[in-house]
């Protein structure tokens, strides 16, 4: 099997000067678990240039959604941001990842902690019915610099109640947003909101290793800082081979 194939771009949407999302055709043979990532890119000077991208759509969807930053001098995103409907991109044949239900033990509350484009895998997870079969409550935290950066997540969460597969569970999802560089009803990094106790106070109590599960996606520093706090609460990291109480994955950059 070839390592990647050419797929058609179905739509592109620019959210801010530095954020865009796009949808591509899903090959009939492409199987993945909600929360996984895949290699994606373009042919540059005749050579494939691919980077890891979280799939932002759920496993049952016909197309594949992605949410990306634009980096002016980024080798891939400086070019990828110019794609239009009808263009082709390169898509890896195989998806992988740890932000999947298989890597978590059963629990009652699921925290999905994200910053910036780290929300992408959770856009998949919150539209997967399995999430609501496995958890009584789902808390999606999204922290960004400015209000405009939250728009993708806000629109997604607002659309959930009309979703034919998970609409009936929309009431189980708490969308917990904060900003760090603009005024907002809630301000501060997610780590600061954990340290002050505000996050736990606003979402039903402190982390309980017996019943709470956590997925973390953002920059390396964000992951490490969140991981330290989650481990301090007694949660153990899981993997596909050995499910645990929390899992982490780096959001795509560059
Ligand atoms: P801040 O504005 O205080 O840096 P970025 O765009 O740099 O990836 O950041 C996205 C969001 O993640 C910002 O709100 C940023 O806050 C926050 N952030 C950056 N580093 C960390 C970290 N180590 N822990 C928690 N949040 C972080």
PDB file of C-alpha atoms and ligand atoms in Angstrom:
ATOM      1  CA  UNK A   1       0.000   0.000   0.000  1.00  0.00           C
ATOM      2  CA  UNK A   2       1.305   3.490  -0.871  1.00  0.00           C
ATOM      3  CA  UNK A   3       2.316   5.624   2.132  1.00  0.00           C
ATOM      4  CA  UNK A   4       0.010   8.421   1.030  1.00  0.00           C
ATOM      5  CA  UNK A   5      -2.569   9.319  -1.604  1.00  0.00           C
ATOM      6  CA  UNK A   6      -3.861  12.465  -3.274  1.00  0.00           C
ATOM      7  CA  UNK A   7      -7.194  13.682  -1.943  1.00  0.00           C
ATOM      8  CA  UNK A   8      -9.461  16.489  -3.084  1.00  0.00           C
ATOM      9  CA  UNK A   9     -10.124  19.519  -0.902  1.00  0.00           C
ATOM     10  CA  UNK A  10     -13.884  19.875  -0.375  1.00  0.00           C
ATOM     11  CA  UNK A  11     -13.913  23.209   1.503  1.00  0.00           C
ATOM     12  CA  UNK A  12     -11.677  25.715   3.255  1.00  0.00           C
ATOM     13  CA  UNK A  13     -12.563  28.256   5.917  1.00  0.00           C
ATOM     14  CA  UNK A  14     -10.347  30.987   7.341  1.00  0.00           C
ATOM     15  CA  UNK A  15     -11.182  31.817  10.955  1.00  0.00           C
ATOM     16  CA  UNK A  16      -8.503  34.422  11.732  1.00  0.00           C
ATOM     17  CA  UNK A  17      -5.260  35.624  10.208  1.00  0.00           C
ATOM     18  CA  UNK A  18      -3.561  32.635  11.802  1.00  0.00           C
ATOM     19  CA  UNK A  19      -6.193  29.873  11.882  1.00  0.00           C
ATOM     20  CA  UNK A  20      -7.997  27.958   9.127  1.00  0.00           C
ATOM     21  CA  UNK A  21      -9.879  24.710   8.744  1.00  0.00           C
ATOM     22  CA  UNK A  22     -10.455  22.495   5.722  1.00  0.00           C
ATOM     23  CA  UNK A  23     -12.290  19.367   4.732  1.00  0.00           C
ATOM     24  CA  UNK A  24     -10.944  16.728   2.341  1.00  0.00           C
ATOM     25  CA  UNK A  25     -12.294  13.599   0.717  1.00  0.00           C
ATOM     26  CA  UNK A  26     -12.016  10.461   2.794  1.00  0.00           C
ATOM     27  CA  UNK A  27     -10.770   7.445   0.835  1.00  0.00           C
ATOM     28  CA  UNK A  28     -13.116   4.480   1.212  1.00  0.00           C
ATOM     29  CA  UNK A  29     -10.258   2.417   2.640  1.00  0.00           C
ATOM     30  CA  UNK A  30      -9.266   5.024   5.263  1.00  0.00           C
ATOM     31  CA  UNK A  31     -10.182   3.842   8.771  1.00  0.00           C
ATOM     32  CA  UNK A  32      -9.336   5.696  11.967  1.00  0.00           C
ATOM     33  CA  UNK A  33     -10.346   6.028  15.599  1.00  0.00           C
ATOM     34  CA  UNK A  34     -11.740   9.374  16.766  1.00  0.00           C
ATOM     35  CA  UNK A  35      -8.865  11.457  18.213  1.00  0.00           C
ATOM     36  CA  UNK A  36      -6.105  10.050  16.002  1.00  0.00           C
ATOM     37  CA  UNK A  37      -3.742  11.976  13.709  1.00  0.00           C
ATOM     38  CA  UNK A  38      -2.508  11.369  10.184  1.00  0.00           C
ATOM     39  CA  UNK A  39       0.325  12.700   8.013  1.00  0.00           C
ATOM     40  CA  UNK A  40      -0.913  15.396   5.646  1.00  0.00           C
ATOM     41  CA  UNK A  41       0.759  17.794   3.260  1.00  0.00           C
ATOM     42  CA  UNK A  42       1.588  18.962  -0.229  1.00  0.00           C
ATOM     43  CA  UNK A  43       4.009  18.219  -2.969  1.00  0.00           C
ATOM     44  CA  UNK A  44       6.696  20.933  -2.807  1.00  0.00           C
ATOM     45  CA  UNK A  45       9.241  21.118  -5.629  1.00  0.00           C
ATOM     46  CA  UNK A  46       8.110  17.653  -6.675  1.00  0.00           C
ATOM     47  CA  UNK A  47       8.708  16.163  -3.222  1.00  0.00           C
ATOM     48  CA  UNK A  48       6.112  15.312  -0.584  1.00  0.00           C
ATOM     49  CA  UNK A  49       6.174  17.568   2.491  1.00  0.00           C
ATOM     50  CA  UNK A  50       3.985  16.097   5.207  1.00  0.00           C
ATOM     51  CA  UNK A  51       3.281  16.894   8.873  1.00  0.00           C
ATOM     52  CA  UNK A  52       1.177  15.229  11.556  1.00  0.00           C
ATOM     53  CA  UNK A  53      -2.382  16.580  11.737  1.00  0.00           C
ATOM     54  CA  UNK A  54      -5.109  15.573  14.154  1.00  0.00           C
ATOM     55  CA  UNK A  55      -8.291  14.542  12.395  1.00  0.00           C
ATOM     56  CA  UNK A  56     -10.982  16.936  13.628  1.00  0.00           C
ATOM     57  CA  UNK A  57     -13.973  14.966  12.348  1.00  0.00           C
ATOM     58  CA  UNK A  58     -15.403  11.844  13.996  1.00  0.00           C
ATOM     59  CA  UNK A  59     -14.730   8.321  12.752  1.00  0.00           C
ATOM     60  CA  UNK A  60     -18.245   7.945  11.287  1.00  0.00           C
ATOM     61  CA  UNK A  61     -18.031  11.042   9.049  1.00  0.00           C
ATOM     62  CA  UNK A  62     -17.760  10.810   5.221  1.00  0.00           C
ATOM     63  CA  UNK A  63     -15.094  13.521   4.958  1.00  0.00           C
ATOM     64  CA  UNK A  64     -11.984  14.402   6.966  1.00  0.00           C
ATOM     65  CA  UNK A  65     -11.768  17.757   8.775  1.00  0.00           C
ATOM     66  CA  UNK A  66      -8.570  19.497   9.872  1.00  0.00           C
ATOM     67  CA  UNK A  67      -7.874  22.673  11.873  1.00  0.00           C
ATOM     68  CA  UNK A  68      -4.545  24.376  11.336  1.00  0.00           C
ATOM     69  CA  UNK A  69      -2.462  27.362  12.237  1.00  0.00           C
ATOM     70  CA  UNK A  70      -0.810  29.460   9.534  1.00  0.00           C
ATOM     71  CA  UNK A  71       2.854  30.127  10.084  1.00  0.00           C
ATOM     72  CA  UNK A  72       4.168  32.749   7.652  1.00  0.00           C
ATOM     73  CA  UNK A  73       7.552  31.053   7.260  1.00  0.00           C
ATOM     74  CA  UNK A  74       6.367  27.528   8.110  1.00  0.00           C
ATOM     75  CA  UNK A  75       7.513  25.143   5.357  1.00  0.00           C
ATOM     76  CA  UNK A  76       4.090  23.510   5.085  1.00  0.00           C
ATOM     77  CA  UNK A  77       1.477  25.883   6.505  1.00  0.00           C
ATOM     78  CA  UNK A  78       2.757  28.887   4.535  1.00  0.00           C
ATOM     79  CA  UNK A  79       1.685  26.903   1.436  1.00  0.00           C
ATOM     80  CA  UNK A  80      -1.201  24.902   2.850  1.00  0.00           C
ATOM     81  CA  UNK A  81      -3.068  28.053   3.872  1.00  0.00           C
ATOM     82  CA  UNK A  82      -3.472  28.876   0.159  1.00  0.00           C
ATOM     83  CA  UNK A  83      -5.405  25.695  -0.708  1.00  0.00           C
ATOM     84  CA  UNK A  84      -8.835  26.081  -2.252  1.00  0.00           C
ATOM     85  CA  UNK A  85     -11.799  23.862  -2.920  1.00  0.00           C
ATOM     86  CA  UNK A  86     -10.927  21.417  -5.719  1.00  0.00           C
ATOM     87  CA  UNK A  87      -7.162  21.408  -5.005  1.00  0.00           C
ATOM     88  CA  UNK A  88      -5.476  18.182  -3.941  1.00  0.00           C
ATOM     89  CA  UNK A  89      -3.467  17.468  -0.801  1.00  0.00           C
ATOM     90  CA  UNK A  90      -1.427  14.439   0.219  1.00  0.00           C
ATOM     91  CA  UNK A  91      -2.947  12.223   2.893  1.00  0.00           C
ATOM     92  CA  UNK A  92      -1.103   9.473   4.757  1.00  0.00           C
ATOM     93  CA  UNK A  93      -2.552   5.982   4.491  1.00  0.00           C
ATOM     94  CA  UNK A  94      -2.478   5.232   8.210  1.00  0.00           C
ATOM     95  CA  UNK A  95      -3.627   7.112  11.304  1.00  0.00           C
ATOM     96  CA  UNK A  96      -2.224   6.700  14.814  1.00  0.00           C
ATOM     97  CA  UNK A  97      -2.438   8.387  18.197  1.00  0.00           C
ATOM     98  CA  UNK A  98      -3.008   8.179  21.920  1.00  0.00           C
ATOM     99  CA  UNK A  99      -5.952  10.564  22.337  1.00  0.00           C
ATOM    100  CA  UNK A 100      -8.322   7.638  21.887  1.00  0.00           C
ATOM    101  CA  UNK A 101     -10.828   5.905  24.117  1.00  0.00           C
ATOM    102  CA  UNK A 102      -8.837   2.673  23.910  1.00  0.00           C
ATOM    103  CA  UNK A 103      -6.017   4.317  25.887  1.00  0.00           C
ATOM    104  CA  UNK A 104      -8.271   5.356  28.780  1.00  0.00           C
ATOM    105  CA  UNK A 105      -9.759   3.262  31.563  1.00  0.00           C
ATOM    106  CA  UNK A 106     -13.518   3.572  32.102  1.00  0.00           C
ATOM    107  CA  UNK A 107     -14.558   6.621  34.133  1.00  0.00           C
ATOM    108  CA  UNK A 108     -17.340   9.081  34.860  1.00  0.00           C
ATOM    109  CA  UNK A 109     -15.945  12.522  33.910  1.00  0.00           C
ATOM    110  CA  UNK A 110     -13.759  13.161  30.877  1.00  0.00           C
ATOM    111  CA  UNK A 111     -11.635  16.334  30.760  1.00  0.00           C
ATOM    112  CA  UNK A 112     -10.398  17.354  27.304  1.00  0.00           C
ATOM    113  CA  UNK A 113      -7.753  20.052  27.931  1.00  0.00           C
ATOM    114  CA  UNK A 114      -6.734  22.061  24.861  1.00  0.00           C
ATOM    115  CA  UNK A 115      -4.989  25.247  23.815  1.00  0.00           C
ATOM    116  CA  UNK A 116      -5.013  26.758  20.310  1.00  0.00           C
ATOM    117  CA  UNK A 117      -5.286  24.150  17.544  1.00  0.00           C
ATOM    118  CA  UNK A 118      -5.010  21.479  20.248  1.00  0.00           C
ATOM    119  CA  UNK A 119      -8.803  21.447  20.156  1.00  0.00           C
ATOM    120  CA  UNK A 120      -8.701  19.539  16.817  1.00  0.00           C
ATOM    121  CA  UNK A 121      -8.645  15.946  18.128  1.00  0.00           C
ATOM    122  CA  UNK A 122     -11.360  16.864  20.606  1.00  0.00           C
ATOM    123  CA  UNK A 123     -13.555  18.166  17.776  1.00  0.00           C
ATOM    124  CA  UNK A 124     -13.510  14.517  16.746  1.00  0.00           C
ATOM    125  CA  UNK A 125     -13.987  13.051  20.228  1.00  0.00           C
ATOM    126  CA  UNK A 126     -16.973  15.254  21.174  1.00  0.00           C
ATOM    127  CA  UNK A 127     -18.833  14.146  18.027  1.00  0.00           C
ATOM    128  CA  UNK A 128     -18.280  10.447  18.669  1.00  0.00           C
ATOM    129  CA  UNK A 129     -21.239   8.684  20.339  1.00  0.00           C
ATOM    130  CA  UNK A 130     -18.810   6.380  22.177  1.00  0.00           C
ATOM    131  CA  UNK A 131     -17.678   9.381  24.243  1.00  0.00           C
ATOM    132  CA  UNK A 132     -21.146   9.716  25.759  1.00  0.00           C
ATOM    133  CA  UNK A 133     -21.572   5.973  26.185  1.00  0.00           C
ATOM    134  CA  UNK A 134     -18.360   5.886  28.214  1.00  0.00           C
ATOM    135  CA  UNK A 135     -18.705   9.104  30.239  1.00  0.00           C
ATOM    136  CA  UNK A 136     -21.477  10.850  32.162  1.00  0.00           C
ATOM    137  CA  UNK A 137     -19.905  14.260  31.709  1.00  0.00           C
ATOM    138  CA  UNK A 138     -17.422  15.705  29.218  1.00  0.00           C
ATOM    139  CA  UNK A 139     -15.558  18.964  29.913  1.00  0.00           C
ATOM    140  CA  UNK A 140     -13.835  20.499  26.889  1.00  0.00           C
ATOM    141  CA  UNK A 141     -11.471  23.271  27.948  1.00  0.00           C
ATOM    142  CA  UNK A 142     -10.113  25.582  25.275  1.00  0.00           C
ATOM    143  CA  UNK A 143      -7.689  28.371  26.132  1.00  0.00           C
ATOM    144  CA  UNK A 144      -6.494  30.811  23.480  1.00  0.00           C
ATOM    145  CA  UNK A 145      -4.894  34.203  23.315  1.00  0.00           C
ATOM    146  CA  UNK A 146      -7.797  36.159  21.799  1.00  0.00           C
ATOM    147  CA  UNK A 147     -11.573  35.828  21.450  1.00  0.00           C
ATOM    148  CA  UNK A 148     -11.437  35.235  17.684  1.00  0.00           C
ATOM    149  CA  UNK A 149      -9.322  32.125  18.318  1.00  0.00           C
ATOM    150  CA  UNK A 150     -12.222  30.515  20.174  1.00  0.00           C
ATOM    151  CA  UNK A 151     -14.676  30.808  17.250  1.00  0.00           C
ATOM    152  CA  UNK A 152     -13.960  27.395  15.721  1.00  0.00           C
ATOM    153  CA  UNK A 153     -14.695  25.598  18.993  1.00  0.00           C
ATOM    154  CA  UNK A 154     -17.682  27.771  19.809  1.00  0.00           C
ATOM    155  CA  UNK A 155     -19.334  27.070  16.469  1.00  0.00           C
ATOM    156  CA  UNK A 156     -18.605  23.377  16.737  1.00  0.00           C
ATOM    157  CA  UNK A 157     -20.060  23.064  20.232  1.00  0.00           C
ATOM    158  CA  UNK A 158     -23.113  25.147  19.276  1.00  0.00           C
ATOM    159  CA  UNK A 159     -23.774  22.783  16.349  1.00  0.00           C
ATOM    160  CA  UNK A 160     -23.638  19.714  18.558  1.00  0.00           C
ATOM    161  CA  UNK A 161     -27.284  19.895  19.657  1.00  0.00           C
ATOM    162  CA  UNK A 162     -28.381  19.500  16.013  1.00  0.00           C
ATOM    163  CA  UNK A 163     -26.030  16.596  15.385  1.00  0.00           C
ATOM    164  CA  UNK A 164     -28.058  13.506  14.437  1.00  0.00           C
ATOM    165  CA  UNK A 165     -25.744  11.114  16.286  1.00  0.00           C
ATOM    166  CA  UNK A 166     -24.773  12.960  19.464  1.00  0.00           C
ATOM    167  CA  UNK A 167     -27.331  15.792  19.658  1.00  0.00           C
ATOM    168  CA  UNK A 168     -29.255  14.088  22.461  1.00  0.00           C
ATOM    169  CA  UNK A 169     -26.063  14.062  24.578  1.00  0.00           C
ATOM    170  CA  UNK A 170     -25.169  17.733  24.030  1.00  0.00           C
ATOM    171  CA  UNK A 171     -26.261  18.488  27.613  1.00  0.00           C
ATOM    172  CA  UNK A 172     -23.439  16.310  28.944  1.00  0.00           C
ATOM    173  CA  UNK A 173     -20.788  18.565  27.411  1.00  0.00           C
ATOM    174  CA  UNK A 174     -19.391  21.622  29.206  1.00  0.00           C
ATOM    175  CA  UNK A 175     -17.463  23.981  26.940  1.00  0.00           C
ATOM    176  CA  UNK A 176     -15.017  25.754  29.250  1.00  0.00           C
ATOM    177  CA  UNK A 177     -13.218  28.629  27.531  1.00  0.00           C
ATOM    178  CA  UNK A 178     -10.598  31.075  28.748  1.00  0.00           C
ATOM    179  CA  UNK A 179      -8.435  33.780  27.197  1.00  0.00           C
ATOM    180  CA  UNK A 180      -4.977  34.934  28.147  1.00  0.00           C
ATOM    181  CA  UNK A 181      -4.506  38.138  26.159  1.00  0.00           C
ATOM    182  CA  UNK A 182      -7.967  39.677  25.927  1.00  0.00           C
ATOM    183  CA  UNK A 183     -10.905  40.283  28.233  1.00  0.00           C
ATOM    184  CA  UNK A 184     -13.318  37.399  28.548  1.00  0.00           C
ATOM    185  CA  UNK A 185     -15.720  36.085  31.200  1.00  0.00           C
ATOM    186  CA  UNK A 186     -12.856  33.769  32.193  1.00  0.00           C
ATOM    187  CA  UNK A 187      -9.204  34.676  31.859  1.00  0.00           C
ATOM    188  CA  UNK A 188      -5.937  32.851  32.518  1.00  0.00           C
ATOM    189  CA  UNK A 189      -4.067  29.768  31.407  1.00  0.00           C
ATOM    190  CA  UNK A 190      -5.727  26.437  32.118  1.00  0.00           C
ATOM    191  CA  UNK A 191      -2.829  25.642  34.454  1.00  0.00           C
ATOM    192  CA  UNK A 192      -3.574  28.784  36.475  1.00  0.00           C
ATOM    193  CA  UNK A 193      -7.267  27.874  36.586  1.00  0.00           C
ATOM    194  CA  UNK A 194      -6.291  24.450  37.938  1.00  0.00           C
ATOM    195  CA  UNK A 195      -3.912  25.931  40.513  1.00  0.00           C
ATOM    196  CA  UNK A 196      -6.474  28.421  41.797  1.00  0.00           C
ATOM    197  CA  UNK A 197      -9.102  25.686  41.964  1.00  0.00           C
ATOM    198  CA  UNK A 198     -11.420  27.677  39.689  1.00  0.00           C
ATOM    199  CA  UNK A 199     -11.604  24.936  37.049  1.00  0.00           C
ATOM    200  CA  UNK A 200     -12.589  22.285  39.583  1.00  0.00           C
ATOM    201  CA  UNK A 201     -15.017  24.585  41.396  1.00  0.00           C
ATOM    202  CA  UNK A 202     -16.775  25.398  38.110  1.00  0.00           C
ATOM    203  CA  UNK A 203     -16.942  21.818  36.810  1.00  0.00           C
ATOM    204  CA  UNK A 204     -18.046  19.743  39.783  1.00  0.00           C
ATOM    205  CA  UNK A 205     -15.085  19.168  42.088  1.00  0.00           C
ATOM    206  CA  UNK A 206     -11.386  18.266  42.141  1.00  0.00           C
ATOM    207  CA  UNK A 207      -9.852  15.506  40.047  1.00  0.00           C
ATOM    208  CA  UNK A 208     -10.551  12.026  41.346  1.00  0.00           C
ATOM    209  CA  UNK A 209      -8.137   9.383  39.990  1.00  0.00           C
ATOM    210  CA  UNK A 210     -10.788   6.699  40.437  1.00  0.00           C
ATOM    211  CA  UNK A 211     -13.393   8.267  38.163  1.00  0.00           C
ATOM    212  CA  UNK A 212     -11.857  11.169  36.219  1.00  0.00           C
ATOM    213  CA  UNK A 213     -10.067  10.753  32.897  1.00  0.00           C
ATOM    214  CA  UNK A 214      -8.076  13.437  31.071  1.00  0.00           C
ATOM    215  CA  UNK A 215      -6.860  14.001  27.519  1.00  0.00           C
ATOM    216  CA  UNK A 216      -4.360  16.840  26.952  1.00  0.00           C
ATOM    217  CA  UNK A 217      -3.457  18.498  23.622  1.00  0.00           C
ATOM    218  CA  UNK A 218      -1.449  21.681  23.083  1.00  0.00           C
ATOM    219  CA  UNK A 219       2.149  22.864  22.929  1.00  0.00           C
ATOM    220  CA  UNK A 220       4.909  20.816  24.552  1.00  0.00           C
ATOM    221  CA  UNK A 221       5.074  23.237  27.487  1.00  0.00           C
ATOM    222  CA  UNK A 222       1.308  23.200  27.937  1.00  0.00           C
ATOM    223  CA  UNK A 223       1.301  19.400  27.912  1.00  0.00           C
ATOM    224  CA  UNK A 224       4.123  19.139  30.422  1.00  0.00           C
ATOM    225  CA  UNK A 225       2.588  21.713  32.749  1.00  0.00           C
ATOM    226  CA  UNK A 226      -0.873  20.083  32.612  1.00  0.00           C
ATOM    227  CA  UNK A 227       0.606  16.608  32.948  1.00  0.00           C
ATOM    228  CA  UNK A 228       2.485  17.577  36.123  1.00  0.00           C
ATOM    229  CA  UNK A 229      -0.746  18.772  37.719  1.00  0.00           C
ATOM    230  CA  UNK A 230      -2.785  15.762  36.638  1.00  0.00           C
ATOM    231  CA  UNK A 231      -0.089  13.395  37.919  1.00  0.00           C
ATOM    232  CA  UNK A 232       0.060  15.296  41.200  1.00  0.00           C
ATOM    233  CA  UNK A 233      -3.649  14.493  41.571  1.00  0.00           C
ATOM    234  CA  UNK A 234      -2.776  10.786  41.313  1.00  0.00           C
ATOM    235  CA  UNK A 235      -3.707  10.011  37.694  1.00  0.00           C
ATOM    236  CA  UNK A 236      -1.460   7.631  35.744  1.00  0.00           C
ATOM    237  CA  UNK A 237      -0.638   8.009  32.054  1.00  0.00           C
ATOM    238  CA  UNK A 238      -2.181   5.512  29.644  1.00  0.00           C
ATOM    239  CA  UNK A 239      -1.275   4.237  26.193  1.00  0.00           C
ATOM    240  CA  UNK A 240      -2.846   2.051  23.540  1.00  0.00           C
ATOM    241  CA  UNK A 241      -1.010  -0.938  25.004  1.00  0.00           C
ATOM    242  CA  UNK A 242      -1.843  -0.088  28.616  1.00  0.00           C
ATOM    243  CA  UNK A 243      -4.916   2.108  29.231  1.00  0.00           C
ATOM    244  CA  UNK A 244      -4.637   4.628  32.065  1.00  0.00           C
ATOM    245  CA  UNK A 245      -6.277   7.698  33.565  1.00  0.00           C
ATOM    246  CA  UNK A 246      -4.835  10.331  31.215  1.00  0.00           C
ATOM    247  CA  UNK A 247      -3.210  10.651  27.772  1.00  0.00           C
ATOM    248  CA  UNK A 248      -1.354  13.456  25.964  1.00  0.00           C
ATOM    249  CA  UNK A 249      -0.464  14.502  22.427  1.00  0.00           C
ATOM    250  CA  UNK A 250       1.353  17.460  20.941  1.00  0.00           C
ATOM    251  CA  UNK A 251      -0.665  19.781  18.713  1.00  0.00           C
ATOM    252  CA  UNK A 252       0.756  20.312  15.233  1.00  0.00           C
ATOM    253  CA  UNK A 253       3.014  23.373  14.814  1.00  0.00           C
ATOM    254  CA  UNK A 254       4.872  24.824  11.814  1.00  0.00           C
TER     255      UNK A 254
HETATM  256  P1  LIG B   1      -0.274  32.799  27.049  1.00  0.00           P
HETATM  257  O1  LIG B   1      -0.975  33.828  26.250  1.00  0.00           O
HETATM  258  O2  LIG B   1      -0.180  33.182  28.505  1.00  0.00           O
HETATM  259  O3  LIG B   1       1.068  32.381  26.489  1.00  0.00           O
HETATM  260  P2  LIG B   1       0.060  29.642  21.801  1.00  0.00           P
HETATM  261  O4  LIG B   1      -0.714  30.407  20.770  1.00  0.00           O
HETATM  262  O5  LIG B   1       1.344  30.287  22.206  1.00  0.00           O
HETATM  263  O6  LIG B   1       0.207  28.174  21.493  1.00  0.00           O
HETATM  264  O7  LIG B   1      -0.830  29.678  23.103  1.00  0.00           O
HETATM  265  C1  LIG B   1      -2.174  29.241  23.113  1.00  0.00           C
HETATM  266  C2  LIG B   1      -2.693  29.398  24.518  1.00  0.00           C
HETATM  267  O8  LIG B   1      -1.986  28.485  25.371  1.00  0.00           O
HETATM  268  C3  LIG B   1      -2.455  30.787  25.072  1.00  0.00           C
HETATM  269  O9  LIG B   1      -3.619  31.191  25.755  1.00  0.00           O
HETATM  270  C4  LIG B   1      -1.269  30.598  25.977  1.00  0.00           C
HETATM  271  O10 LIG B   1      -1.223  31.486  27.063  1.00  0.00           O
HETATM  272  C5  LIG B   1      -1.509  29.201  26.489  1.00  0.00           C
HETATM  273  N1  LIG B   1      -0.274  28.567  26.973  1.00  0.00           N
HETATM  274  C6  LIG B   1       0.972  28.707  26.458  1.00  0.00           C
HETATM  275  N2  LIG B   1       1.861  27.993  27.162  1.00  0.00           N
HETATM  276  C7  LIG B   1       1.170  27.367  28.133  1.00  0.00           C
HETATM  277  C8  LIG B   1       1.550  26.474  29.183  1.00  0.00           C
HETATM  278  N3  LIG B   1       2.820  26.106  29.369  1.00  0.00           N
HETATM  279  N4  LIG B   1       0.581  26.029  30.000  1.00  0.00           N
HETATM  280  C9  LIG B   1      -0.706  26.401  29.825  1.00  0.00           C
HETATM  281  N5  LIG B   1      -1.114  27.249  28.863  1.00  0.00           N
HETATM  282  C10 LIG B   1      -0.192  27.726  28.018  1.00  0.00           C
END
